[in-house]
Short mmCIF file of C-alpha atoms in Angstrom, two decimals:
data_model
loop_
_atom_site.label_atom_id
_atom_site.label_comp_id
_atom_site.label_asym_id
_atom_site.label_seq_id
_atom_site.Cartn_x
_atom_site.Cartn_y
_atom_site.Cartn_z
CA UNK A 1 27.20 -0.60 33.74
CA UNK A 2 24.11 -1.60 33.65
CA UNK A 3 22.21 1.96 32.36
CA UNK A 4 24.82 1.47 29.48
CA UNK A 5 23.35 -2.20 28.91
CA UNK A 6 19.83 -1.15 29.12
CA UNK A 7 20.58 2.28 26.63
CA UNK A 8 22.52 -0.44 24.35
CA UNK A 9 19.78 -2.64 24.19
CA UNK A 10 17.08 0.23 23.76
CA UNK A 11 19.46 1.43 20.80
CA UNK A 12 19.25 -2.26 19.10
CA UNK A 13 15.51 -2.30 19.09
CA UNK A 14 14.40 0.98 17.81
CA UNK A 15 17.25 0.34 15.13
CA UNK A 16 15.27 -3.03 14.47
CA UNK A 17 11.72 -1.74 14.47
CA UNK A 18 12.90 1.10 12.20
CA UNK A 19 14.67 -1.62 9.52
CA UNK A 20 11.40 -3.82 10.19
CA UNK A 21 9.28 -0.73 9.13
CA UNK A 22 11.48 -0.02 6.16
CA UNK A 23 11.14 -3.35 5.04
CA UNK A 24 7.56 -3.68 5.29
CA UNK A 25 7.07 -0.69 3.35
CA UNK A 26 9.46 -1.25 0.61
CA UNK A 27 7.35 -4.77 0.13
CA UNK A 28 4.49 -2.57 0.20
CA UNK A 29 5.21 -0.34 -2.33
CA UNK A 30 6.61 -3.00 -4.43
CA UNK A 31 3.20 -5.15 -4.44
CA UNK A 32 1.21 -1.41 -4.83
CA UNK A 33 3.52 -0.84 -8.10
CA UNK A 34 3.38 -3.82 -9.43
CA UNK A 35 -0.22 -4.61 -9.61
CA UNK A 36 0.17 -7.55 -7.08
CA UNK A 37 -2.05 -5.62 -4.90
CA UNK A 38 -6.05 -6.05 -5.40
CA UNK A 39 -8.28 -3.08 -4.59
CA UNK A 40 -11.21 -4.64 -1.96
CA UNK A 41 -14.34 -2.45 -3.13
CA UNK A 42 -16.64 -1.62 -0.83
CA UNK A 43 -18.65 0.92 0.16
CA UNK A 44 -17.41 3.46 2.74
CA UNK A 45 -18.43 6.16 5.35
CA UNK A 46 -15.41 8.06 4.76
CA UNK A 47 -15.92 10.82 6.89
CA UNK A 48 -16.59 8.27 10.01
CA UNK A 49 -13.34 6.15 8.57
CA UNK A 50 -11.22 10.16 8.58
CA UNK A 51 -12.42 11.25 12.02
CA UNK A 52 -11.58 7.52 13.50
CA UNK A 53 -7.87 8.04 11.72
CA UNK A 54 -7.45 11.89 13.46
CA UNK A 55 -8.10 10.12 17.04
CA UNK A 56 -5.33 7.94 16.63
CA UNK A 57 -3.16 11.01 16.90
CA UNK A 58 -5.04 12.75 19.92
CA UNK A 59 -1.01 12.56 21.94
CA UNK A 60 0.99 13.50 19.00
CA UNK A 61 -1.36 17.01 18.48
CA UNK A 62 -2.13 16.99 21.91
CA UNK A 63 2.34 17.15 22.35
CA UNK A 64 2.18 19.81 19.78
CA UNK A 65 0.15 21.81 20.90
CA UNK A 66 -1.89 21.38 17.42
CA UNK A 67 -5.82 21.97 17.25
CA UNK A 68 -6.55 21.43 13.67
CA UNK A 69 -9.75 23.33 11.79
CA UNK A 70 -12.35 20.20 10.65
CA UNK A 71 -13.97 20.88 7.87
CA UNK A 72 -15.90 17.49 7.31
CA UNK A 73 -18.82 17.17 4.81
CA UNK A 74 -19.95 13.92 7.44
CA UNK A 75 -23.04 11.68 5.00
CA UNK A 76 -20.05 11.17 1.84
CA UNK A 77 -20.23 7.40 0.84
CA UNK A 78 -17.69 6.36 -1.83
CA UNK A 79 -16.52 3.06 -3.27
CA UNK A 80 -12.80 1.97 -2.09
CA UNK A 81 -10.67 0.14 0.13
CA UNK A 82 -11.19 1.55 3.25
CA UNK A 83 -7.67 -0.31 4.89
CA UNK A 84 -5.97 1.13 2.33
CA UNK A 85 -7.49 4.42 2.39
CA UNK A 86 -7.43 4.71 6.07
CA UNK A 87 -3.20 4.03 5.33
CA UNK A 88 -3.94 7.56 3.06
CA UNK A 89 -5.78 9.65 5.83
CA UNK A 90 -2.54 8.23 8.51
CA UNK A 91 0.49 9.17 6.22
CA UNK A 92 -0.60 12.55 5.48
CA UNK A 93 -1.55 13.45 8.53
CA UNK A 94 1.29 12.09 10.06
CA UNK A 95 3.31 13.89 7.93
CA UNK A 96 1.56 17.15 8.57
CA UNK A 97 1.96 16.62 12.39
CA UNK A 98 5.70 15.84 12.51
CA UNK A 99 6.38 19.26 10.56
CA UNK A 100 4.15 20.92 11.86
CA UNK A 101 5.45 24.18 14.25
CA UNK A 102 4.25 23.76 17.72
CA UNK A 103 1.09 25.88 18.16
CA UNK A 104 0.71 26.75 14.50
CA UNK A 105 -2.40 26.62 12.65
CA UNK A 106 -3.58 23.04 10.40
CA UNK A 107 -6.32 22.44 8.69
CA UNK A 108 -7.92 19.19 7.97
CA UNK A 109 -10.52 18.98 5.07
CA UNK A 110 -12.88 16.82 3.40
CA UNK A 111 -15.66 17.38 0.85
CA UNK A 112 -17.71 16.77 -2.17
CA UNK A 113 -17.20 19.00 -5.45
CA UNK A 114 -19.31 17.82 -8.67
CA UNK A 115 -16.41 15.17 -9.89
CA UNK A 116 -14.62 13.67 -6.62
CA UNK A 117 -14.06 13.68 -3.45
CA UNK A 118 -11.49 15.64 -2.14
CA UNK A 119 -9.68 15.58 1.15
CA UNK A 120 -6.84 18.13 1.74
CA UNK A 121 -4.28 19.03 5.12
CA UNK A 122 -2.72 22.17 5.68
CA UNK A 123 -0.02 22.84 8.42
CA UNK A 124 2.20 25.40 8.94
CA UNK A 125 5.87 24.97 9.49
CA UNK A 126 8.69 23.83 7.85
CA UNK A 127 8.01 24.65 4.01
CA UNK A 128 9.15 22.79 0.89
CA UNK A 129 11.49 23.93 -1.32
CA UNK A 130 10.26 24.03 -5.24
CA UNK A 131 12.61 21.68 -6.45
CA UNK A 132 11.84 19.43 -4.27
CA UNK A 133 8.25 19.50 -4.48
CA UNK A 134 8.32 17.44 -7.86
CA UNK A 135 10.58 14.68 -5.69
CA UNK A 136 7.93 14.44 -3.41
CA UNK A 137 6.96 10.87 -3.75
CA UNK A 138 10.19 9.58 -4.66
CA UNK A 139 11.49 6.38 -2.84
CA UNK A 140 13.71 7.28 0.03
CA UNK A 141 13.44 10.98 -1.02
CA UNK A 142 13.43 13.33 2.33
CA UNK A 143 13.63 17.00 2.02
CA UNK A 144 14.73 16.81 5.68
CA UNK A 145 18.17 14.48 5.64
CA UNK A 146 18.84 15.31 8.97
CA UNK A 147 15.52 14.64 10.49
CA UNK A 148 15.30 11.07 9.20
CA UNK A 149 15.83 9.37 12.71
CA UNK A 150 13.98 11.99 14.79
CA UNK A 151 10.66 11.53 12.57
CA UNK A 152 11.29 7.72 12.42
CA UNK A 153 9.74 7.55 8.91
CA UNK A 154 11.58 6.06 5.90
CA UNK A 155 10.49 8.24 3.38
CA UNK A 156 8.51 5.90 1.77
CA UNK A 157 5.09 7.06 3.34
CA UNK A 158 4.34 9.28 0.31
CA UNK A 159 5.10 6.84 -2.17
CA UNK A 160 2.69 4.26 -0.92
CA UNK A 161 -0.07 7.07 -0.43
CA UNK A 162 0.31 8.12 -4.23
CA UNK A 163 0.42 4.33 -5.42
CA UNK A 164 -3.04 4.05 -3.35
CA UNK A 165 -4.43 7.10 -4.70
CA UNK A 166 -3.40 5.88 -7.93
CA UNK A 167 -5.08 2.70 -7.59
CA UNK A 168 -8.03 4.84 -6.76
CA UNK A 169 -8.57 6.79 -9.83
CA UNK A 170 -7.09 9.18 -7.70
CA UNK A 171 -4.70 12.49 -7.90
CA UNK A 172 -1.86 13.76 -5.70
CA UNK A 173 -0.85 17.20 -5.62
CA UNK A 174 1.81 19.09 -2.32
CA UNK A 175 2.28 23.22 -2.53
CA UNK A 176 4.60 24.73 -0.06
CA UNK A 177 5.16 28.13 0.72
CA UNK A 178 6.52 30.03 4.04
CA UNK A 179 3.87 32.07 4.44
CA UNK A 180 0.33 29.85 3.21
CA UNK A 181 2.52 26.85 5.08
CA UNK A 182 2.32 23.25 2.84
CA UNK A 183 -0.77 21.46 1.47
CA UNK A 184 -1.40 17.79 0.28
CA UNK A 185 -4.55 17.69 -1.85
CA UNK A 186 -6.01 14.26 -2.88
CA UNK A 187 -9.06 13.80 -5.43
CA UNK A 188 -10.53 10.74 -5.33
CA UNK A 189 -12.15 9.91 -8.87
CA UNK A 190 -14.75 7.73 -10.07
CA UNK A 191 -15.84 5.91 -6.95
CA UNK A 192 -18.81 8.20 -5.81
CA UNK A 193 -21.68 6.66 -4.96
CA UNK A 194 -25.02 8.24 -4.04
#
């Protein structure tokens, strides 16, 4: 029939965006890793460049019913790639948002301590399991197996945000736990500018 020709051909195409996406990123995170990739620095209003990456998921948060806590030190300039940095800001939050519980609490925070600058997302929802926090990162590694095609990620996401950081003078750190809920903290070294 023709609803089966139409599902068929819906089928085909999300299947091909989702191999196009995997592809991409493995390229990615091949040019990140090896160096092929040069860092464009440039000054940045990194707050403005954050709050411009949260609007693009106004429908997602809006769908879960998520109203996250800003806590946004806004006159921070630092020295970076703001493309790739922005590509931070959207996996992580992305992340958060997809396992997040509808209605639960997230936080979304960004400041200046004496070394760095530090921006960190809480949510609350499905929590990580120890071993698998040290995995985090990993190519392909998902602590959800069976959520792969309802979350549409590759589980690469991570791995290109910690080659960024990385580039960055940057560190990467994930705690999970049922009851504080999961947190991605990422320091941003040696790029502050006054």
């Amino acid at each position: 029939s023709s609803d089966d020709a139409t599902n068929y051909i819906t089928t085909i195409e999300k299947e091909t965006e989702r191999l196009n996406k995997l592809i991409n990123d493995l390229i990615e995170l091949n040019h990140l890793e090896e160096n092929l990739y040069v860092i464009d620095h440039q000054p940045i209003a990194i707050a403005q460049l954050l709050f411009d990456t949260i609007d693009l998921f106004t429908i997602h948060l809006d769908k879960k019913e998520l109203n996250p806590k800003l806590t946004i030190e806004e006159d921070l300039i630092i020295t970076g790639d703001p493309q790739r940095l922005e590509q931070v800001f959207y996996n992580v939050i992305d992340n958060a948002i997809k396992y997040s519980s509808a209605g639960s609490k997230m936080s979304i925070e960004l400041k200046r301590t004496s070394a760095y600058v530090e921006f960190k997302v809480m949510n609350e929802g499905l929590s990580i399991h120890q071993d698998d926090i040290d995995r985090i990162g990993e190519r392909f590694f998902r602590t959800d197996k069976a959520r792969n095609r309802t979350t549409g990620g590759t589980g690469l996401g991570l791995s290109i945000v910690k080659e960024i950081v990385k580039l960055h003078d940057g560190t990467f750190s994930l705690t999970s736990d049922p009851i504080t809920g999961t947190k991605v903290t990422i320091r941003l070294l040696g790029w502050l500018s006054d």
